[in-house]
Short mmCIF file of C-alpha atoms in Angstrom, two decimals:
data_model
loop_
_atom_site.label_atom_id
_atom_site.label_comp_id
_atom_site.label_asym_id
_atom_site.label_seq_id
_atom_site.Cartn_x
_atom_site.Cartn_y
_atom_site.Cartn_z
CA UNK A 11 95.60 -90.13 18.66
CA UNK A 12 97.22 -90.64 15.24
CA UNK A 13 100.55 -89.60 15.84
CA UNK A 14 101.25 -89.57 11.96
CA UNK A 15 98.87 -87.74 9.11
CA UNK A 16 97.63 -88.95 6.61
CA UNK A 17 98.61 -88.22 2.56
CA UNK A 18 95.90 -86.15 0.47
CA UNK A 19 94.34 -87.71 -1.91
CA UNK A 20 94.25 -88.48 -4.87
CA UNK A 21 93.88 -85.09 -6.97
CA UNK A 22 90.64 -85.98 -8.30
CA UNK A 23 89.19 -83.43 -12.21
CA UNK A 24 85.98 -81.36 -12.14
CA UNK A 25 83.75 -80.71 -15.26
CA UNK A 26 82.67 -77.36 -14.84
CA UNK A 27 79.46 -76.78 -17.57
CA UNK A 28 80.41 -73.69 -19.77
CA UNK A 29 78.64 -70.07 -18.38
CA UNK A 30 75.78 -68.65 -21.03
CA UNK A 31 75.33 -65.57 -21.15
CA UNK A 32 73.20 -62.82 -22.23
CA UNK A 33 72.03 -58.58 -21.63
CA UNK A 34 68.56 -58.19 -21.54
CA UNK A 35 67.54 -54.67 -22.77
CA UNK A 36 66.92 -53.12 -19.56
CA UNK A 37 70.60 -53.55 -19.59
CA UNK A 38 69.75 -56.99 -17.22
CA UNK A 39 72.51 -59.73 -17.57
CA UNK A 40 71.43 -63.35 -17.43
CA UNK A 41 73.37 -66.46 -17.03
CA UNK A 42 72.74 -69.44 -17.61
CA UNK A 43 74.21 -73.51 -16.45
CA UNK A 44 73.18 -76.61 -18.12
CA UNK A 45 73.14 -79.17 -15.24
CA UNK A 46 71.53 -82.46 -16.58
CA UNK A 47 70.12 -84.99 -15.01
CA UNK A 48 68.59 -84.18 -11.89
CA UNK A 49 65.22 -83.01 -12.16
CA UNK A 50 66.28 -79.24 -10.23
CA UNK A 51 67.31 -76.06 -10.72
CA UNK A 52 68.25 -72.90 -9.16
CA UNK A 53 67.19 -68.63 -9.93
CA UNK A 54 69.32 -66.56 -7.81
CA UNK A 55 69.17 -62.85 -8.26
CA UNK A 56 72.18 -61.21 -7.51
CA UNK A 57 72.14 -57.11 -7.23
CA UNK A 58 75.63 -55.36 -7.00
CA UNK A 59 75.01 -53.58 -4.25
CA UNK A 60 75.35 -53.99 -0.27
CA UNK A 61 75.96 -53.05 2.86
CA UNK A 62 78.81 -51.00 1.66
CA UNK A 63 75.72 -48.41 -0.60
CA UNK A 64 73.66 -47.49 2.68
CA UNK A 65 74.73 -45.14 4.92
CA UNK A 66 76.11 -45.49 7.61
CA UNK A 67 73.85 -43.83 10.10
CA UNK A 68 71.11 -46.27 8.92
CA UNK A 69 73.85 -49.20 8.95
CA UNK A 70 71.94 -52.50 8.80
CA UNK A 71 69.40 -51.31 5.95
CA UNK A 72 70.26 -53.48 3.44
CA UNK A 73 69.86 -56.40 5.59
CA UNK A 74 66.99 -55.31 5.93
CA UNK A 75 66.06 -54.57 2.49
CA UNK A 76 66.65 -58.03 1.51
CA UNK A 77 65.02 -59.90 4.85
CA UNK A 78 62.19 -57.41 3.50
CA UNK A 79 62.05 -58.71 0.46
CA UNK A 80 60.30 -62.28 1.63
CA UNK A 81 57.71 -60.67 3.88
CA UNK A 82 54.83 -59.24 1.73
CA UNK A 83 54.00 -58.54 -1.85
CA UNK A 84 51.45 -56.15 -4.06
CA UNK A 85 49.64 -59.16 -3.62
CA UNK A 86 50.72 -61.41 -0.97
CA UNK A 87 51.32 -61.86 2.43
CA UNK A 88 54.22 -63.01 4.08
CA UNK A 89 51.99 -66.60 4.93
CA UNK A 90 51.65 -66.67 1.69
CA UNK A 91 54.77 -66.37 -0.42
CA UNK A 92 55.80 -69.00 2.42
CA UNK A 93 52.85 -70.98 2.55
CA UNK A 94 53.35 -70.92 -2.12
CA UNK A 95 56.61 -71.81 -1.26
CA UNK A 96 55.79 -74.68 1.23
CA UNK A 97 53.31 -76.04 -0.80
CA UNK A 98 55.72 -76.59 -4.52
CA UNK A 99 58.50 -77.65 -1.69
CA UNK A 100 60.61 -74.82 -3.08
CA UNK A 101 62.69 -72.79 -0.73
CA UNK A 102 63.06 -69.41 -0.80
CA UNK A 103 65.29 -67.18 0.16
CA UNK A 104 67.20 -63.27 0.66
CA UNK A 105 70.76 -61.50 2.45
CA UNK A 106 72.64 -58.79 1.87
CA UNK A 107 76.61 -58.83 2.41
CA UNK A 108 79.18 -55.75 2.39
CA UNK A 109 79.27 -55.95 -1.96
CA UNK A 110 76.59 -57.31 -2.81
CA UNK A 111 72.09 -58.31 -2.59
CA UNK A 112 71.13 -61.61 -3.25
CA UNK A 113 67.61 -63.39 -3.61
CA UNK A 114 66.63 -66.46 -4.81
CA UNK A 115 64.84 -70.11 -4.69
CA UNK A 116 65.16 -74.10 -6.03
CA UNK A 117 62.56 -75.65 -6.76
CA UNK A 118 62.18 -78.55 -8.80
CA UNK A 119 62.20 -78.95 -12.72
CA UNK A 120 58.16 -79.11 -12.79
CA UNK A 121 57.61 -76.86 -10.28
CA UNK A 122 59.81 -74.57 -11.87
CA UNK A 123 57.32 -71.60 -13.47
CA UNK A 124 54.79 -71.60 -10.84
CA UNK A 125 57.68 -70.72 -8.34
CA UNK A 126 58.82 -68.46 -10.31
CA UNK A 127 55.23 -66.36 -10.50
CA UNK A 128 56.03 -65.54 -7.05
CA UNK A 129 60.12 -65.79 -7.37
CA UNK A 130 59.72 -62.31 -10.23
CA UNK A 131 56.65 -61.17 -7.62
CA UNK A 132 58.79 -61.20 -4.32
CA UNK A 133 62.01 -59.73 -6.80
CA UNK A 134 59.90 -56.78 -8.15
CA UNK A 135 57.33 -55.96 -6.24
CA UNK A 136 57.77 -55.92 -2.40
CA UNK A 137 55.43 -53.95 -0.75
CA UNK A 138 57.75 -53.45 2.59
CA UNK A 139 54.97 -52.63 5.30
CA UNK A 140 55.24 -51.63 8.53
CA UNK A 141 54.21 -54.60 10.24
CA UNK A 142 57.13 -56.35 9.00
CA UNK A 143 59.55 -54.31 9.45
CA UNK A 144 58.54 -53.71 13.24
CA UNK A 145 58.58 -56.46 12.96
CA UNK A 146 62.33 -57.48 11.67
CA UNK A 147 63.45 -54.11 13.73
CA UNK A 148 62.60 -55.71 16.76
CA UNK A 149 64.14 -59.41 15.98
CA UNK A 150 68.08 -57.65 14.58
CA UNK A 151 67.36 -55.21 18.16
CA UNK A 152 66.89 -58.81 20.24
CA UNK A 153 69.56 -60.23 18.32
CA UNK A 154 72.60 -57.61 18.50
CA UNK A 155 70.94 -56.83 22.19
CA UNK A 156 72.04 -60.53 23.46
CA UNK A 157 75.19 -60.54 20.72
CA UNK A 158 76.97 -57.58 21.81
CA UNK A 159 77.23 -59.21 25.49
CA UNK A 160 79.36 -61.92 23.24
CA UNK A 161 82.95 -61.19 23.25
CA UNK A 162 83.02 -62.47 20.25
CA UNK A 163 81.07 -60.64 17.94
CA UNK A 164 81.94 -56.97 20.43
CA UNK A 165 85.49 -57.97 19.54
CA UNK A 166 83.98 -58.30 15.27
CA UNK A 167 81.82 -55.42 15.80
CA UNK A 168 84.48 -53.90 16.87
CA UNK A 169 87.33 -53.96 14.41
CA UNK A 170 84.63 -53.46 12.18
CA UNK A 171 85.28 -49.72 12.39
CA UNK A 172 88.10 -50.22 14.31
CA UNK A 173 90.54 -52.03 12.25
CA UNK A 174 88.40 -51.65 8.60
CA UNK A 175 87.17 -48.10 8.29
CA UNK A 176 84.27 -49.73 7.53
CA UNK A 177 81.13 -49.65 9.25
CA UNK A 178 78.61 -52.52 11.09
CA UNK A 179 77.05 -54.56 8.40
CA UNK A 180 74.29 -55.73 10.70
CA UNK A 181 73.42 -52.47 11.76
CA UNK A 182 73.83 -50.84 15.37
CA UNK A 183 71.22 -50.66 17.68
CA UNK A 184 70.69 -47.09 17.58
CA UNK A 185 70.99 -47.57 13.21
CA UNK A 186 69.08 -50.26 13.47
CA UNK A 187 66.17 -48.33 14.80
CA UNK A 188 66.86 -45.08 13.15
CA UNK A 189 65.37 -47.00 10.24
CA UNK A 190 62.28 -46.10 8.77
CA UNK A 191 60.33 -47.65 5.55
CA UNK A 192 60.84 -44.63 3.80
CA UNK A 193 64.60 -45.50 4.24
CA UNK A 194 64.29 -49.09 2.72
CA UNK A 195 61.70 -48.34 0.21
CA UNK A 196 64.10 -46.00 -1.02
CA UNK A 197 66.89 -47.74 -0.06
CA UNK A 198 65.82 -51.11 -2.77
CA UNK A 199 64.26 -48.06 -5.32
CA UNK A 200 68.31 -46.70 -5.11
CA UNK A 201 70.29 -49.58 -5.43
CA UNK A 202 67.78 -52.96 -6.47
CA UNK A 203 67.98 -52.18 -10.49
CA UNK A 204 67.91 -53.98 -13.79
CA UNK A 205 71.54 -52.50 -14.82
CA UNK A 206 73.41 -53.32 -11.82
CA UNK A 207 71.98 -56.73 -11.38
CA UNK A 208 72.71 -60.83 -12.59
CA UNK A 209 70.04 -63.19 -13.12
CA UNK A 210 71.90 -66.90 -12.26
CA UNK A 211 70.17 -69.68 -13.35
CA UNK A 212 71.27 -73.47 -12.87
CA UNK A 213 70.18 -77.30 -13.27
CA UNK A 214 67.80 -78.71 -15.13
CA UNK A 215 66.94 -76.29 -17.00
CA UNK A 216 67.53 -75.20 -20.91
CA UNK A 217 69.76 -71.83 -22.70
CA UNK A 218 66.42 -71.07 -23.73
CA UNK A 219 63.86 -71.35 -21.87
CA UNK A 220 65.96 -69.22 -19.25
CA UNK A 221 66.17 -66.31 -21.40
CA UNK A 222 62.65 -66.88 -22.38
CA UNK A 223 61.52 -66.78 -19.07
CA UNK A 224 64.42 -63.99 -18.05
CA UNK A 225 62.15 -61.49 -20.69
CA UNK A 226 58.67 -62.62 -19.68
CA UNK A 227 59.47 -61.97 -15.95
CA UNK A 228 61.83 -59.18 -15.64
CA UNK A 229 62.47 -57.78 -19.37
CA UNK A 230 60.16 -54.38 -18.18
CA UNK A 231 61.84 -53.98 -14.94
CA UNK A 232 63.67 -51.02 -14.99
CA UNK A 233 65.59 -48.51 -13.38
CA UNK A 234 69.25 -47.69 -14.94
CA UNK A 235 72.17 -48.33 -13.64
CA UNK A 236 75.13 -46.17 -12.20
CA UNK A 237 78.48 -47.62 -11.14
CA UNK A 238 77.96 -50.93 -8.46
CA UNK A 239 79.43 -52.10 -5.01
CA UNK A 240 82.31 -50.07 -3.36
CA UNK A 241 86.33 -49.80 -4.33
CA UNK A 242 87.17 -47.55 -1.66
CA UNK A 243 90.22 -49.13 -0.38
CA UNK A 244 93.29 -48.87 1.97
CA UNK A 245 95.70 -46.64 0.66
CA UNK A 246 99.67 -48.36 -0.31
CA UNK A 247 101.93 -48.30 2.68
CA UNK A 248 105.73 -46.78 2.24
CA UNK A 249 106.78 -50.76 2.69
CA UNK A 250 106.20 -53.35 4.60
CA UNK A 251 105.63 -52.94 8.55
CA UNK A 252 109.30 -53.60 11.13
CA UNK A 253 106.21 -54.94 13.90
CA UNK A 254 103.47 -57.93 13.27
CA UNK A 255 100.70 -56.00 15.57
CA UNK A 256 100.91 -51.25 15.48
CA UNK A 257 97.50 -50.84 17.82
CA UNK A 258 97.07 -53.05 20.79
CA UNK A 259 93.00 -52.21 21.87
CA UNK A 260 90.97 -54.34 24.97
CA UNK A 261 87.33 -53.66 25.28
CA UNK A 262 87.78 -53.97 28.99
CA UNK A 263 83.73 -57.48 29.21
CA UNK A 264 83.74 -57.24 33.38
CA UNK A 265 82.69 -60.56 34.15
CA UNK A 266 83.29 -62.29 31.08
CA UNK A 267 82.16 -65.64 30.54
CA UNK A 268 85.28 -66.16 27.49
CA UNK A 269 87.95 -63.28 25.69
CA UNK A 270 87.81 -62.86 22.25
CA UNK A 271 91.19 -62.43 20.65
CA UNK A 272 91.77 -60.77 17.26
CA UNK A 273 94.18 -59.64 14.28
CA UNK A 274 93.26 -57.62 12.34
CA UNK A 275 94.34 -56.36 9.76
CA UNK A 276 93.63 -54.22 6.16
CA UNK A 277 95.79 -54.90 2.99
CA UNK A 278 95.81 -51.76 0.73
CA UNK A 279 94.56 -52.25 -2.95
CA UNK A 280 94.59 -55.34 -3.88
CA UNK A 281 90.45 -56.13 -3.89
CA UNK A 282 88.86 -59.82 -4.84
CA UNK A 283 90.30 -58.85 -8.37
CA UNK A 284 93.86 -59.00 -8.54
CA UNK A 285 95.58 -62.46 -9.00
CA UNK A 286 96.70 -61.51 -5.66
CA UNK A 287 93.98 -63.23 -3.98
CA UNK A 288 95.18 -66.84 -4.77
CA UNK A 289 98.23 -67.24 -3.09
CA UNK A 290 96.58 -64.40 -0.05
CA UNK A 291 93.92 -68.05 -0.16
CA UNK A 292 96.20 -70.14 0.13
CA UNK A 293 97.97 -69.00 3.12
CA UNK A 294 94.92 -68.05 4.69
CA UNK A 295 94.50 -72.32 4.38
CA UNK A 296 97.85 -72.51 5.61
CA UNK A 297 97.85 -70.63 8.46
CA UNK A 298 93.94 -70.84 9.77
CA UNK A 299 91.83 -72.48 7.62
CA UNK A 300 90.61 -75.50 8.53
CA UNK A 301 92.08 -77.81 12.02
CA UNK A 302 94.52 -78.40 10.20
CA UNK A 303 96.19 -75.15 9.63
CA UNK A 304 98.71 -73.36 11.91
CA UNK A 305 96.37 -71.62 14.21
CA UNK A 306 94.47 -74.70 15.36
CA UNK A 307 97.43 -76.59 15.88
CA UNK A 308 99.84 -73.98 18.38
CA UNK A 309 96.36 -73.11 20.30
CA UNK A 310 94.05 -76.19 20.52
CA UNK A 311 95.96 -79.28 19.31
CA UNK A 312 99.23 -78.59 21.06
CA UNK A 313 98.00 -76.68 24.11
CA UNK A 314 94.47 -76.98 24.58
CA UNK A 315 93.98 -73.38 24.71
CA UNK A 316 90.73 -72.79 22.48
CA UNK A 317 88.23 -74.83 21.09
CA UNK A 318 89.16 -73.99 17.75
CA UNK A 319 91.34 -71.17 16.15
CA UNK A 320 90.92 -69.79 12.32
CA UNK A 321 91.54 -66.64 10.03
CA UNK A 322 90.04 -65.30 6.75
CA UNK A 323 89.63 -62.44 4.62
CA UNK A 324 86.91 -60.03 3.60
CA UNK A 325 87.56 -59.37 0.03
CA UNK A 326 85.51 -56.14 -1.06
CA UNK A 327 86.38 -54.65 -4.64
CA UNK A 328 89.40 -52.40 -3.46
CA UNK A 329 91.29 -54.58 -0.23
CA UNK A 330 91.06 -57.13 1.34
CA UNK A 331 90.28 -57.15 5.02
CA UNK A 332 92.72 -59.89 7.08
CA UNK A 333 91.35 -61.07 10.39
CA UNK A 334 92.12 -63.99 12.66
CA UNK A 335 89.33 -65.12 15.32
CA UNK A 336 90.21 -67.05 18.70
CA UNK A 337 88.70 -68.09 21.73
CA UNK A 338 90.19 -69.05 24.82
CA UNK A 339 90.07 -68.14 29.01
CA UNK A 340 90.72 -65.00 29.94
CA UNK A 341 93.91 -65.98 31.97
CA UNK A 342 95.25 -67.30 28.56
CA UNK A 343 94.18 -64.49 26.50
CA UNK A 344 97.52 -62.84 26.69
CA UNK A 345 99.43 -66.15 25.39
CA UNK A 346 96.76 -66.63 22.72
CA UNK A 347 98.39 -63.20 20.52
CA UNK A 348 102.22 -64.18 21.48
CA UNK A 349 101.09 -66.97 19.98
CA UNK A 350 98.95 -65.56 16.80
CA UNK A 351 101.54 -62.73 16.40
CA UNK A 352 104.28 -66.32 16.44
CA UNK A 353 102.88 -67.51 13.25
CA UNK A 354 102.25 -63.94 11.68
CA UNK A 355 106.04 -63.84 11.98
CA UNK A 356 106.89 -67.48 10.95
CA UNK A 357 104.44 -67.07 8.04
CA UNK A 358 106.81 -64.01 6.33
CA UNK A 359 110.47 -65.52 7.74
CA UNK A 360 110.23 -69.28 6.25
CA UNK A 361 109.30 -71.23 3.49
CA UNK A 362 105.95 -74.01 3.95
CA UNK A 363 106.92 -76.71 2.44
CA UNK A 364 105.63 -79.46 -0.17
CA UNK A 365 104.56 -81.37 2.48
CA UNK A 366 102.14 -78.93 4.22
CA UNK A 367 101.50 -76.61 1.00
CA UNK A 368 100.37 -78.78 -0.91
CA UNK A 369 97.77 -81.00 1.58
CA UNK A 370 96.57 -76.47 2.20
CA UNK A 371 96.06 -76.79 -1.29
CA UNK A 372 94.03 -79.91 -2.04
CA UNK A 373 91.66 -78.27 0.85
CA UNK A 374 91.12 -75.17 -1.00
CA UNK A 375 90.20 -77.05 -4.35
CA UNK A 376 88.31 -80.48 -2.84
CA UNK A 377 86.62 -77.40 -1.09
CA UNK A 378 85.88 -75.77 -4.60
CA UNK A 379 84.86 -78.69 -6.43
CA UNK A 380 82.92 -79.65 -3.52
CA UNK A 381 81.04 -76.43 -3.94
CA UNK A 382 80.37 -76.64 -7.55
CA UNK A 383 78.30 -79.82 -6.70
CA UNK A 384 75.51 -78.54 -5.91
CA UNK A 385 73.08 -75.52 -7.94
CA UNK A 386 73.01 -73.60 -4.95
CA UNK A 387 76.85 -74.28 -4.99
CA UNK A 388 77.67 -73.03 -8.23
CA UNK A 389 75.18 -70.55 -8.16
CA UNK A 390 76.83 -69.40 -5.53
CA UNK A 391 80.14 -68.90 -6.71
CA UNK A 392 79.04 -67.63 -10.11
CA UNK A 393 77.41 -64.97 -7.74
CA UNK A 394 80.72 -64.01 -6.09
CA UNK A 395 82.40 -63.40 -9.86
CA UNK A 396 79.71 -60.65 -10.75
CA UNK A 397 79.84 -59.63 -7.52
CA UNK A 398 83.29 -58.12 -8.08
CA UNK A 399 83.52 -57.79 -12.38
CA UNK A 400 85.49 -60.57 -12.86
CA UNK A 401 85.07 -62.73 -15.12
CA UNK A 402 82.55 -66.20 -15.30
CA UNK A 403 85.48 -67.75 -17.25
CA UNK A 404 87.48 -68.01 -13.83
CA UNK A 405 85.18 -71.06 -12.43
CA UNK A 406 87.05 -72.69 -14.74
CA UNK A 407 90.36 -71.68 -13.66
CA UNK A 408 90.53 -71.27 -9.99
CA UNK A 409 91.95 -75.31 -9.62
CA UNK A 410 95.41 -74.05 -11.71
CA UNK A 411 95.51 -70.74 -10.01
CA UNK A 412 94.94 -72.20 -5.92
CA UNK A 413 97.75 -74.32 -7.94
CA UNK A 414 100.20 -72.83 -9.39
CA UNK A 415 101.09 -69.97 -6.06
CA UNK A 416 104.68 -70.75 -4.94
CA UNK A 417 105.41 -71.14 -0.90
CA UNK A 418 107.32 -68.21 -2.29
CA UNK A 419 104.66 -66.64 -3.02
CA UNK A 420 103.30 -66.99 0.15
CA UNK A 421 106.04 -66.03 2.17
CA UNK A 422 106.45 -62.52 0.40
CA UNK A 423 102.51 -61.98 0.45
CA UNK A 424 102.94 -61.96 4.61
CA UNK A 425 106.14 -60.25 4.50
CA UNK A 426 104.70 -57.10 2.33
CA UNK A 427 101.14 -57.32 3.73
CA UNK A 428 99.75 -59.42 6.93
CA UNK A 429 102.32 -57.24 9.22
CA UNK A 430 101.28 -53.63 11.30
CA UNK A 431 97.74 -54.75 12.08
CA UNK A 432 95.90 -54.72 15.60
CA UNK A 433 95.26 -57.04 18.42
CA UNK A 434 91.82 -56.37 19.62
CA UNK A 435 91.32 -58.75 22.62
CA UNK A 436 87.46 -58.09 24.27
CA UNK A 437 87.24 -59.88 27.82
CA UNK A 438 87.91 -59.87 31.98
CA UNK A 439 90.86 -57.34 31.64
CA UNK A 440 91.41 -56.93 35.06
CA UNK A 441 92.22 -61.44 34.33
CA UNK A 442 94.30 -60.78 32.17
CA UNK A 443 95.63 -57.26 32.23
CA UNK A 444 99.38 -57.84 34.39
CA UNK A 445 100.26 -61.20 31.50
CA UNK A 446 98.85 -58.86 28.66
CA UNK A 447 101.61 -55.89 29.88
CA UNK A 448 104.41 -58.36 30.62
CA UNK A 449 104.35 -60.12 27.67
CA UNK A 450 104.02 -56.52 25.96
CA UNK A 451 105.97 -54.66 27.18
CA UNK A 452 106.76 -51.53 24.68
CA UNK A 453 103.02 -52.01 23.34
CA UNK A 454 100.68 -48.62 24.04
CA UNK A 455 97.41 -50.57 25.24
CA UNK A 456 93.88 -48.69 24.73
CA UNK A 457 90.98 -49.89 27.20
CA UNK A 458 87.15 -48.63 26.89
CA UNK A 459 84.91 -50.74 28.63
CA UNK A 460 82.70 -53.28 27.19
CA UNK A 461 79.33 -50.39 28.85
CA UNK A 462 81.48 -47.15 27.47
CA UNK A 463 82.21 -47.83 23.94
CA UNK A 464 80.10 -46.10 21.49
CA UNK A 465 78.79 -47.12 18.48
CA UNK A 466 78.41 -45.16 15.87
CA UNK A 467 81.14 -42.90 17.03
CA UNK A 468 84.37 -42.54 14.27
CA UNK A 469 86.47 -43.07 17.71
CA UNK A 470 83.44 -45.54 19.79
CA UNK A 471 84.03 -43.44 23.01
CA UNK A 472 84.40 -39.37 24.19
CA UNK A 473 88.69 -40.07 23.63
CA UNK A 474 90.66 -40.65 20.80
CA UNK A 475 92.09 -44.35 20.06
CA UNK A 476 94.22 -43.08 16.97
#
């Protein structure tokens, strides 16, 4: 084992091309980044509506809608779309998140025009056939049925409702089964609108050609804007909580091979557009944002209790969902929960020194720089800014904003925002029950059996978990 950690390399500068932005008459924003040298172009259509815009009773609708875009149009079947794209050497992709939905294509510049014919057809003329919907639902239900037997996945799903006050974006077995073709067509009609969308071009294409292409294929797209996304946040608390954990929840999954241990906290009303994003990002890099982070050091490297431990923020327009994640033996679940709490306390009680903080900042800025080296990465980074109404110019300030974060900012954020969350453990309760009670003698442990869990219920079961 290497006992002396090598110092980070010299910081490298990143040249970020300028963003040309225009708005078409129908309200569609067009953004272009020219990157010459490699004959590749990526086009991404960002729609500023995702799972937050769906009825929780039809959770998973945004995902299914995005998935079905590439599964047939009024003139092309799913097979034809796949074969035509393969013939061009292009890739087409679609997805939906909480805040937005995306459709993208990457292709060599000489095949760009032909690829755009297909891309625009997929974006504007989806057929949403009953057969493709039936297949997509079947695949989603099979995947859910399996995933809900896994402690880590189950922990994430329970956290969506119990900790964050959201529905699971991937849907539940009941909600996915209830989705009809009319639901998909209606979601598309109501949420895929030019005034709430951005068409992004990155790569070997001039601004003039990109804008002309946008006008040619999307200029006649109709639909008024109504505002987008969800700004629902968490009401600010009166002050910082004294204890890290406010509630313990155990999902009892007998005979599970491992236990999932997660700490979860919705952060009151800061949102992705807040400048608190940068202290939060540095904090996360220190706590659980990589192999050298504190959680991984304490749980995996020093004690061998897990294959990995980390943390992250799920950003929303009006809040942020913070979570830690790790899996361990059932026998060590309570111990790992104790270690996670100790590390969160340490963030709030002590100030990180530059020897730790600077490499964690470099990890963030280095990762950001690598992301922008590809067309897809550049388009994705730009799409994130547009999704949250952040000016594209923030691409140029990201590194400076990260490097401006001070150790005191990290400590202040932890003390003010990370306490008072939930500890959720999914595993075989009979194995760690006594140790959990021993380590947390004053805690009320709410327990729900996995086979009695109701993911579509506000309380997850008939009883009240508050």
